[in-house]
Amino acid sequence: MTLKAQIMTPDDVRRALTRIAHEIVEKNKGTEGLALVGIHTRGIPMAQRIAEIIETFEGVEIPVGVLDITLYRDDLSEIGIQPKVRETRIPFDVAGRSVVLVDDVIYTGRTVRAALDALVDLGRPQRIYLAVMVDRGHRELPIRADFVGKNLPTSKSELVKVKISETDGEDGVELWERP
Amino acid sequence: MIAELTQQAAFPKHLLDFQGWNRKHIEDLFETAKLMQEVLSRPVKKVPALTGFTVATVFFENSTRTRLSFELAARRMSADVLSFSAATSSLAKGESYKDTLLTLDAMGIDAYVIRSDAAGMPHQAARWLGKPIINAGDGWRAHPTQALLDAFSLLERLGSLEGKKIAIVGDILHSRVARSGAELLPMLGAEVWLCGPATLLPGGLPNVTMTTHLRQALQDADAVMALRLQRERMDKGLLPSEPEYVAGYQITQERLGWAKPGALLLHPGPMNRDVELEGTLAEAAQSLIERQVANGQAVRMAVLYHLLVGRKGA
């Protein structure tokens, strides 16, 4: 794979997370009933960081959960590999809450569909928002993000790598060309 | 985008016994079983992971808990379940085991859970069908998912089985649970002692210590598993009398005192209260008996996940 471009710097990522945090509070008209759920892997530190940012300017601690969508994938009966199941931990009742799903990239929309199924199995949220760092297009399902760090039109041969310091040692977004 | 796939190490195709399984497979399986426990704690105890798969439970021998546990595990994962009982089948009209299984296979089954009183039947099925086979107990030979749920229940309480002494007491000769435990527990680092009357101790089990002395088996044990006397499998003459067995080998509160303080107590069921176990012990704080049944579902969900996902058409 070849690196084609550095799309976002660490400062860009920090600014995008701060903007998303403000947009969430604005759209939710405050922090009442708000909760964040990060989708494995990078959605988790992103959700934690957004919660910390909201806490700094609103003075309210927002609960954060962790969601694994492996058991909800729509291709488990067909794929030739066996994905590892990971932890789902939602330390609050989702019923009646405004839950923000957080992921690094939205592409086909299938991860989000699986996450929506998983989330509603845990209870009935009052509403669900979606926050992503990068929207790279190529949707296969009628799903859109409510909060986007960067819209990045891509070709299918390209790969978007969102790097978050907690999992990758540094923040950033890179565009790679598949071989 | 389904962005990342953290792939598991390849698992063996079948779970017939623990041949071909290693400690890493078992640890990965238990990791998944822990996550399945979380699924079972939800208001909706069901995930779509096995949508599109059909699992047949083929029981040539009767069972309550194992069959129900497997069927519920498969349904919790959204598999379609086909339930076959020998007593109500064409086997009664003389159809062979092979033809019965081939008939089922023509209906598009993806995996089989097979119990049989004939040792080796699940192995034969693996040769005939080419689909993942899970042995739910064959003759006296093996009952691997029972051993897995026992080990899983022990690990929950003990953290690790490394260097832990586990005593299995009772009718070892006829026990597929003891044989599978004797295979699995040493793989996880446990020191396994098998104890019973000399006539109920088999030969040829490696990696375990066998004794007829209950006190020796229980001394400093971290866990004690009592086994049912399988009278239906016994020829006359293996035991002088039940009272004599009870006098020598029943696990009582007093005898449990020979083990480590708080030593865990297991029984794979069905249980003959006041025969292999002093009746009140089943409900004691150190008893894992109910936990074994509850964990059975999570462990079997994990087994189905690992044997089925990523295997269609393989």
Coordinates of C-alpha atoms in Angstrom, one line a residue:
Chain A
M1 CA 0.0 0.0 0.0
T2 CA 1.2 3.5 -0.7
L3 CA 0.5 6.6 1.3
K4 CA -1.2 9.1 -0.9
A5 CA -1.9 12.0 1.4
Q6 CA -1.9 13.1 5.0
I7 CA -5.5 14.3 5.3
M8 CA -5.7 15.5 8.9
T9 CA -2.9 16.4 11.3
P10 CA -3.0 15.8 15.1
D11 CA -4.3 19.4 15.5
D12 CA -7.0 18.8 12.9
V13 CA -8.2 15.7 14.7
R14 CA -8.2 17.6 18.0
R15 CA -10.2 20.5 16.5
A16 CA -12.6 18.1 14.8
L17 CA -13.4 16.2 18.1
T18 CA -13.9 19.6 19.9
R19 CA -16.3 20.7 17.1
I20 CA -18.2 17.4 17.2
A21 CA -18.5 17.7 21.0
H22 CA -20.0 21.2 20.7
E23 CA -22.3 20.1 17.9
I24 CA -23.6 17.2 19.9
V25 CA -24.5 19.4 22.9
E26 CA -26.1 22.0 20.5
K27 CA -28.1 19.4 18.7
N28 CA -29.2 17.7 21.9
K29 CA -30.0 21.1 23.4
G30 CA -27.8 20.4 26.4
T31 CA -26.5 17.2 28.0
E32 CA -29.7 15.9 29.4
G33 CA -30.0 12.1 28.8
L34 CA -26.9 12.1 26.6
A35 CA -24.6 9.1 26.4
L36 CA -21.8 8.1 24.0
V37 CA -21.1 4.6 22.7
G38 CA -17.8 3.9 20.9
I39 CA -17.7 1.1 18.3
H40 CA -14.6 -1.1 18.5
T41 CA -11.8 -0.2 17.9
R42 CA -11.1 3.5 17.4
G43 CA -14.7 4.6 18.2
I44 CA -13.9 3.9 21.8
P45 CA -11.1 6.4 22.5
M46 CA -12.9 8.9 20.2
A47 CA -16.1 8.6 22.4
Q48 CA -14.0 8.9 25.6
R49 CA -12.3 12.1 24.3
I50 CA -15.6 13.6 23.1
A51 CA -17.0 12.9 26.6
E52 CA -14.0 14.6 28.2
I53 CA -14.3 17.6 26.0
I54 CA -18.1 18.0 26.8
E55 CA -17.2 17.7 30.5
T56 CA -14.7 20.5 30.3
F57 CA -17.1 23.0 28.8
E58 CA -20.4 21.8 30.3
G59 CA -19.1 20.4 33.6
V60 CA -21.2 17.3 33.2
E61 CA -19.9 13.8 33.1
I62 CA -21.3 11.9 30.0
P63 CA -21.5 8.1 30.3
V64 CA -19.5 6.2 27.7
G65 CA -20.1 2.6 26.6
V66 CA -18.3 0.2 24.4
L67 CA -20.0 -1.8 21.5
D68 CA -18.7 -4.7 19.5
I69 CA -20.8 -5.4 16.4
T70 CA -19.2 -8.8 15.4
L71 CA -22.2 -10.9 16.4
Y72 CA -24.4 -8.5 14.4
R73 CA -22.5 -8.5 11.1
D74 CA -24.7 -9.3 8.1
D75 CA -22.0 -11.4 6.4
L76 CA -21.1 -13.9 9.2
S77 CA -22.7 -16.8 7.4
E78 CA -20.7 -16.2 4.3
I79 CA -17.3 -14.8 5.1
G80 CA -14.3 -17.1 4.9
I81 CA -12.8 -15.9 8.1
Q82 CA -13.7 -15.9 11.8
P83 CA -13.7 -12.5 13.4
K84 CA -12.8 -12.3 17.1
V85 CA -15.7 -11.3 19.3
R86 CA -14.9 -8.4 21.6
E87 CA -16.3 -6.8 24.6
T88 CA -19.6 -4.9 24.7
R89 CA -20.0 -2.9 27.9
I90 CA -22.8 -0.4 28.3
P91 CA -22.7 0.8 31.9
F92 CA -26.0 2.7 31.7
D93 CA -29.6 2.0 30.7
V94 CA -29.9 3.0 27.0
A95 CA -33.7 3.3 27.3
G96 CA -34.9 6.8 26.9
R97 CA -31.4 8.3 26.3
S98 CA -30.0 10.2 23.4
V99 CA -27.2 7.9 22.4
V100 CA -24.4 9.0 20.1
L101 CA -22.7 6.1 18.3
V102 CA -19.1 7.0 17.6
D103 CA -16.9 5.4 14.9
D104 CA -13.8 6.4 13.0
V105 CA -14.9 6.0 9.4
I106 CA -18.3 5.6 7.7
Y107 CA -18.1 3.8 4.4
T108 CA -20.8 1.3 3.3
G109 CA -22.9 1.9 6.4
R110 CA -23.0 -1.8 7.3
T111 CA -21.1 -1.4 10.6
V112 CA -23.5 1.3 11.6
R113 CA -26.5 -0.9 10.7
A114 CA -25.1 -3.7 12.8
A115 CA -24.4 -1.2 15.7
L116 CA -28.0 0.1 15.5
D117 CA -29.3 -3.5 15.7
A118 CA -27.0 -4.2 18.7
L119 CA -28.0 -1.0 20.5
V120 CA -31.7 -1.5 20.2
D121 CA -31.3 -5.0 21.6
L122 CA -30.0 -3.4 24.7
G123 CA -33.0 -1.2 25.2
R124 CA -35.0 1.5 23.4
P125 CA -33.0 4.7 23.2
Q126 CA -35.1 7.9 22.7
R127 CA -32.9 8.7 19.7
I128 CA -29.6 7.6 18.2
Y129 CA -27.0 10.0 16.6
L130 CA -24.0 9.0 14.7
A131 CA -20.6 10.7 14.9
V132 CA -17.6 9.8 12.7
M133 CA -14.2 11.3 12.0
V134 CA -14.3 10.6 8.3
D135 CA -17.2 10.1 5.9
R136 CA -15.6 8.6 2.8
G137 CA -18.8 8.0 0.8
H138 CA -19.8 4.7 -1.1
R139 CA -22.8 4.0 1.1
E140 CA -24.7 0.7 0.5
L141 CA -27.4 1.5 3.0
P142 CA -29.6 4.6 3.6
I143 CA -27.5 5.7 6.6
R144 CA -25.9 9.1 7.2
A145 CA -23.8 10.6 10.0
D146 CA -25.1 13.4 12.1
F147 CA -21.6 14.7 13.1
V148 CA -18.6 14.4 10.7
G149 CA -15.0 15.4 11.3
K150 CA -14.2 15.5 7.6
N151 CA -16.1 14.6 4.4
L152 CA -13.5 12.9 2.2
P153 CA -14.6 11.7 -1.3
T154 CA -12.6 8.6 -2.0
S155 CA -12.3 5.9 -4.7
K156 CA -12.9 2.3 -3.6
S157 CA -9.3 1.4 -4.2
E158 CA -8.3 3.8 -1.5
L159 CA -8.1 3.2 2.2
V160 CA -8.7 5.7 4.9
K161 CA -6.7 5.3 8.1
V162 CA -7.9 7.2 11.1
K163 CA -5.2 7.2 13.8
I164 CA -6.0 7.9 17.4
S165 CA -3.2 8.2 19.8
E166 CA -4.6 5.8 22.4
T167 CA -4.6 3.0 19.8
D168 CA -2.0 4.2 17.2
G169 CA 0.4 6.3 19.2
E170 CA -0.6 9.5 17.3
D171 CA -3.6 11.3 15.9
G172 CA -4.1 11.8 12.2
V173 CA -6.0 10.8 9.1
E174 CA -4.2 9.3 6.1
L175 CA -5.3 8.2 2.6
W176 CA -3.6 5.1 1.2
E177 CA -3.8 3.5 -2.2
R178 CA -4.4 -0.3 -2.1
P179 CA -2.1 -2.3 -4.3
Chain B
M1 CA -17.7 0.0 6.5
I2 CA -17.0 -3.1 8.4
A3 CA -13.6 -1.8 9.0
E4 CA -11.6 -4.2 11.0
L5 CA -11.5 -8.0 11.3
T6 CA -9.4 -9.2 14.2
Q7 CA -9.1 -12.8 13.1
Q8 CA -9.1 -15.8 15.4
A9 CA -6.5 -18.5 15.2
A10 CA -7.9 -21.4 13.1
F11 CA -10.0 -23.8 15.1
P12 CA -10.3 -27.5 14.5
K13 CA -13.3 -28.4 12.3
H14 CA -14.9 -30.7 14.9
L15 CA -15.2 -31.0 18.6
L16 CA -15.1 -34.8 19.0
D17 CA -12.7 -34.8 21.9
F18 CA -9.6 -32.7 22.5
Q19 CA -7.4 -34.3 19.9
G20 CA -6.2 -31.5 17.7
W21 CA -7.2 -28.8 20.2
N22 CA -4.5 -26.9 22.1
R23 CA -4.5 -24.6 25.1
K24 CA -4.7 -21.5 22.8
H25 CA -7.9 -22.8 21.2
I26 CA -9.4 -23.4 24.7
E27 CA -8.4 -20.0 25.9
D28 CA -9.8 -18.2 22.9
L29 CA -13.0 -20.3 23.2
F30 CA -13.3 -19.3 26.9
E31 CA -12.7 -15.6 25.9
T32 CA -15.7 -15.8 23.6
A33 CA -17.8 -17.7 26.2
K34 CA -17.2 -14.8 28.6
L35 CA -18.6 -12.4 26.0
M36 CA -21.5 -14.7 25.4
Q37 CA -22.3 -14.4 29.1
E38 CA -22.8 -10.7 28.5
V39 CA -25.2 -11.5 25.7
L40 CA -27.1 -13.8 28.1
S41 CA -27.4 -11.0 30.6
R42 CA -29.2 -8.7 28.2
P43 CA -32.9 -8.0 28.1
V44 CA -32.9 -9.5 24.6
K45 CA -30.8 -12.7 25.0
K46 CA -30.3 -13.2 21.3
V47 CA -27.8 -12.1 18.6
P48 CA -28.0 -12.7 14.8
A49 CA -24.6 -14.2 14.5
L50 CA -25.7 -17.6 13.2
T51 CA -28.6 -16.4 11.0
G52 CA -28.7 -18.6 7.9
F53 CA -27.1 -21.6 9.6
T54 CA -29.0 -24.8 10.5
V55 CA -27.8 -26.9 13.5
A56 CA -29.2 -30.4 14.0
T57 CA -29.2 -31.9 17.4
V58 CA -29.1 -35.7 16.8
F59 CA -29.6 -37.6 20.0
F60 CA -29.4 -41.4 19.7
E61 CA -29.4 -41.4 23.5
N62 CA -31.7 -39.5 25.9
S63 CA -30.6 -36.3 27.5
T64 CA -32.2 -33.3 29.2
R65 CA -29.7 -30.7 30.0
T66 CA -27.2 -31.2 27.2
R67 CA -29.8 -31.2 24.5
L68 CA -31.8 -28.2 25.9
S69 CA -28.5 -26.3 26.5
F70 CA -27.3 -26.9 22.9
E71 CA -30.7 -26.0 21.4
L72 CA -31.0 -22.9 23.4
A73 CA -27.4 -21.9 22.6
A74 CA -28.1 -22.3 18.9
R75 CA -31.3 -20.3 19.1
R76 CA -29.7 -17.6 21.1
M77 CA -27.4 -17.2 18.1
S78 CA -30.3 -17.2 15.7
A79 CA -29.5 -20.5 14.0
D80 CA -32.4 -22.7 12.8
V81 CA -32.5 -25.9 14.9
L82 CA -33.6 -29.3 13.7
S83 CA -34.1 -31.7 16.6
F84 CA -33.8 -35.4 16.0
S85 CA -34.6 -38.1 18.5
A86 CA -33.9 -41.7 17.9
A87 CA -37.0 -42.9 19.7
T88 CA -39.3 -41.1 17.2
S89 CA -37.4 -41.7 14.0
S90 CA -37.1 -44.3 11.2
L91 CA -34.2 -45.9 13.2
A92 CA -37.0 -47.7 14.9
K93 CA -38.0 -49.1 11.5
G94 CA -34.5 -50.4 10.9
E95 CA -32.8 -47.5 9.1
S96 CA -29.1 -47.4 9.7
Y97 CA -27.3 -44.6 11.6
K98 CA -25.5 -43.6 8.4
D99 CA -28.7 -43.5 6.3
T100 CA -30.4 -41.5 9.0
L101 CA -27.6 -38.9 9.1
L102 CA -27.4 -38.7 5.3
T103 CA -31.2 -38.1 5.1
L104 CA -30.7 -35.2 7.6
D105 CA -27.8 -33.9 5.6
A106 CA -29.9 -33.7 2.5
M107 CA -32.0 -31.1 4.3
G108 CA -29.1 -28.7 4.4
I109 CA -27.7 -28.9 7.8
D110 CA -24.6 -26.9 8.6
A111 CA -23.5 -28.6 11.9
Y112 CA -24.4 -31.5 14.0
V113 CA -24.6 -32.0 17.7
I114 CA -24.5 -35.8 18.2
R115 CA -25.0 -37.9 21.3
S116 CA -24.8 -41.6 21.1
D117 CA -24.4 -44.6 23.5
A118 CA -22.0 -46.0 20.9
A119 CA -18.4 -44.7 21.4
G120 CA -17.0 -43.3 18.2
M121 CA -20.4 -42.5 16.5
P122 CA -19.6 -38.8 16.2
H123 CA -16.2 -39.7 14.6
Q124 CA -18.1 -41.8 12.1
A125 CA -20.5 -39.0 11.4
A126 CA -17.5 -36.6 10.8
R127 CA -16.3 -39.0 8.1
W128 CA -19.8 -39.5 6.5
L129 CA -21.0 -35.9 6.6
G130 CA -18.0 -33.6 6.2
K131 CA -19.7 -30.9 8.3
P132 CA -18.7 -29.7 11.8
I133 CA -19.6 -32.3 14.4
I134 CA -19.9 -31.5 18.1
N135 CA -19.8 -34.6 20.3
A136 CA -22.5 -34.3 23.0
G137 CA -21.4 -37.5 24.6
D138 CA -20.5 -40.9 23.0
G139 CA -20.6 -44.0 25.1
W140 CA -18.1 -43.9 27.9
R141 CA -15.6 -42.1 25.7
A142 CA -16.0 -38.3 25.6
H143 CA -18.2 -35.4 26.5
P144 CA -16.1 -32.5 25.6
T145 CA -18.5 -29.6 26.1
Q146 CA -19.2 -30.8 29.6
A147 CA -15.5 -30.8 30.3
L148 CA -15.3 -27.3 28.8
L149 CA -18.1 -25.9 30.9
D150 CA -16.6 -27.5 34.0
A151 CA -13.2 -26.0 33.3
F152 CA -14.8 -22.6 32.5
S153 CA -16.8 -22.7 35.8
L154 CA -13.6 -23.5 37.7
L155 CA -11.7 -20.7 36.0
E156 CA -14.3 -18.2 36.9
R157 CA -13.7 -18.9 40.5
L158 CA -10.0 -19.9 40.6
G159 CA -8.7 -17.5 38.0
S160 CA -6.2 -20.0 36.7
L161 CA -6.0 -23.8 36.8
E162 CA -2.2 -23.8 36.8
G163 CA -1.0 -26.2 39.6
K164 CA -4.5 -26.6 41.0
K165 CA -5.5 -30.0 42.3
I166 CA -8.9 -31.2 40.9
A167 CA -10.3 -34.5 42.3
I168 CA -12.9 -36.4 40.3
V169 CA -14.6 -39.0 42.5
G170 CA -17.0 -41.8 41.7
D171 CA -17.8 -44.1 38.8
I172 CA -14.8 -43.1 36.6
L173 CA -15.0 -46.3 34.5
H174 CA -18.3 -45.4 32.9
S175 CA -17.8 -41.6 32.9
R176 CA -17.2 -39.8 29.6
V177 CA -17.2 -36.6 31.7
A178 CA -14.2 -37.9 33.7
R179 CA -12.4 -38.9 30.5
S180 CA -12.9 -35.6 28.9
G181 CA -12.0 -33.8 32.1
A182 CA -8.8 -35.9 32.4
E183 CA -7.9 -34.8 28.8
L184 CA -8.8 -31.1 29.2
L185 CA -7.9 -30.1 32.7
P186 CA -4.2 -31.1 32.5
M187 CA -4.0 -29.2 29.3
L188 CA -4.9 -26.1 31.3
G189 CA -2.2 -26.9 33.9
A190 CA -4.4 -28.6 36.5
E191 CA -3.3 -31.7 38.5
V192 CA -6.1 -34.2 38.1
W193 CA -6.8 -37.0 40.5
L194 CA -9.3 -39.7 39.7
C195 CA -10.7 -41.6 42.6
G196 CA -13.2 -44.5 43.0
P197 CA -13.5 -48.1 43.9
A198 CA -10.9 -50.2 42.1
T199 CA -13.6 -51.8 39.9
L200 CA -14.7 -48.4 38.7
L201 CA -11.2 -47.1 37.8
P202 CA -10.2 -47.5 34.1
G203 CA -6.7 -48.0 32.9
G204 CA -4.8 -46.1 30.3
L205 CA -5.5 -42.5 31.2
P206 CA -2.3 -40.4 30.9
N207 CA -1.5 -37.2 32.8
V208 CA -3.7 -38.0 35.8
T209 CA -3.2 -39.8 39.1
M210 CA -5.6 -42.6 40.0
T211 CA -6.3 -43.7 43.5
T212 CA -8.9 -45.7 45.5
H213 CA -8.1 -43.7 48.6
L214 CA -10.6 -40.8 48.9
R215 CA -8.7 -39.0 51.6
Q216 CA -5.6 -39.0 49.4
A217 CA -7.5 -37.7 46.4
L218 CA -9.3 -34.9 48.4
Q219 CA -6.2 -33.9 50.4
D220 CA -5.5 -30.2 49.6
A221 CA -7.7 -30.3 46.5
D222 CA -8.9 -26.9 45.1
A223 CA -12.0 -28.5 43.6
V224 CA -13.9 -31.8 43.9
M225 CA -16.2 -33.2 41.3
A226 CA -18.6 -35.9 42.3
L227 CA -19.8 -38.3 39.5
R228 CA -23.1 -40.2 39.3
L229 CA -23.0 -43.9 39.7
Q230 CA -24.1 -45.1 36.3
R231 CA -26.0 -48.2 37.3
E232 CA -27.6 -48.5 33.8
R233 CA -24.1 -49.1 32.4
M234 CA -22.9 -51.4 35.1
D235 CA -22.6 -55.2 34.9
K236 CA -23.5 -56.8 38.2
G237 CA -20.6 -57.3 40.5
L238 CA -18.8 -53.9 40.1
L239 CA -20.0 -52.7 43.4
P240 CA -20.8 -54.8 46.5
S241 CA -23.7 -52.5 47.4
E242 CA -24.8 -48.9 47.2
P243 CA -24.5 -48.3 51.0
E244 CA -20.9 -49.6 50.8
Y245 CA -20.1 -47.2 48.0
V246 CA -21.7 -44.3 50.0
A247 CA -19.7 -45.3 53.1
G248 CA -16.5 -45.2 51.1
Y249 CA -16.8 -42.5 48.5
Q250 CA -19.8 -40.2 49.1
I251 CA -18.6 -36.6 49.3
T252 CA -19.8 -35.3 52.7
Q253 CA -19.2 -32.0 54.5
E254 CA -16.7 -33.7 56.7
R255 CA -14.8 -35.3 53.9
L256 CA -14.8 -32.0 52.0
G257 CA -12.8 -30.7 55.0
W258 CA -9.9 -32.8 53.8
A259 CA -9.7 -30.5 50.7
K260 CA -8.5 -26.8 50.8
P261 CA -10.8 -24.5 52.8
G262 CA -13.6 -23.4 50.5
A263 CA -12.7 -26.0 47.9
L264 CA -15.2 -25.9 45.0
L265 CA -17.7 -28.6 44.5
L266 CA -18.9 -29.7 41.1
H267 CA -21.3 -32.3 39.7
P268 CA -22.1 -32.8 36.0
G269 CA -25.6 -34.0 36.7
P270 CA -27.9 -35.7 36.8
M271 CA -27.4 -36.1 40.5
N272 CA -28.4 -38.8 42.9
R273 CA -28.7 -36.9 46.1
D274 CA -27.3 -38.7 49.1
V275 CA -25.5 -41.2 47.0
E276 CA -22.5 -39.6 45.4
L277 CA -23.0 -36.3 47.3
E278 CA -24.4 -35.5 50.8
G279 CA -27.8 -33.9 49.7
T280 CA -27.4 -30.5 51.3
L281 CA -23.9 -29.9 49.8
A282 CA -25.4 -29.2 46.4
E283 CA -26.7 -25.9 47.6
A284 CA -23.6 -25.0 49.6
A285 CA -21.8 -21.7 48.9
Q286 CA -18.8 -23.5 47.4
S287 CA -21.1 -25.5 45.0
L288 CA -20.8 -24.7 41.3
I289 CA -23.5 -27.1 40.3
E290 CA -26.0 -24.4 39.2
R291 CA -23.3 -22.3 37.7
Q292 CA -22.2 -25.3 35.6
V293 CA -25.6 -25.4 34.0
A294 CA -25.7 -21.7 33.4
N295 CA -22.2 -21.6 31.9
G296 CA -23.1 -24.5 29.7
Q297 CA -25.1 -22.2 27.4
A298 CA -22.4 -19.6 27.1
V299 CA -19.7 -22.2 26.4
R300 CA -21.9 -24.0 23.8
M301 CA -22.7 -20.6 22.1
A302 CA -18.9 -20.1 21.9
V303 CA -18.4 -23.6 20.5
L304 CA -21.0 -23.1 17.8
Y305 CA -19.6 -19.7 16.9
H306 CA -16.1 -21.0 16.5
L307 CA -17.1 -24.2 14.6
L308 CA -19.5 -22.4 12.2
V309 CA -18.5 -18.9 11.5
G310 CA -16.2 -18.6 8.6
R311 CA -16.8 -22.2 7.6
K312 CA -19.7 -22.1 5.2
G313 CA -18.7 -24.0 2.0
A314 CA -15.3 -24.8 3.6

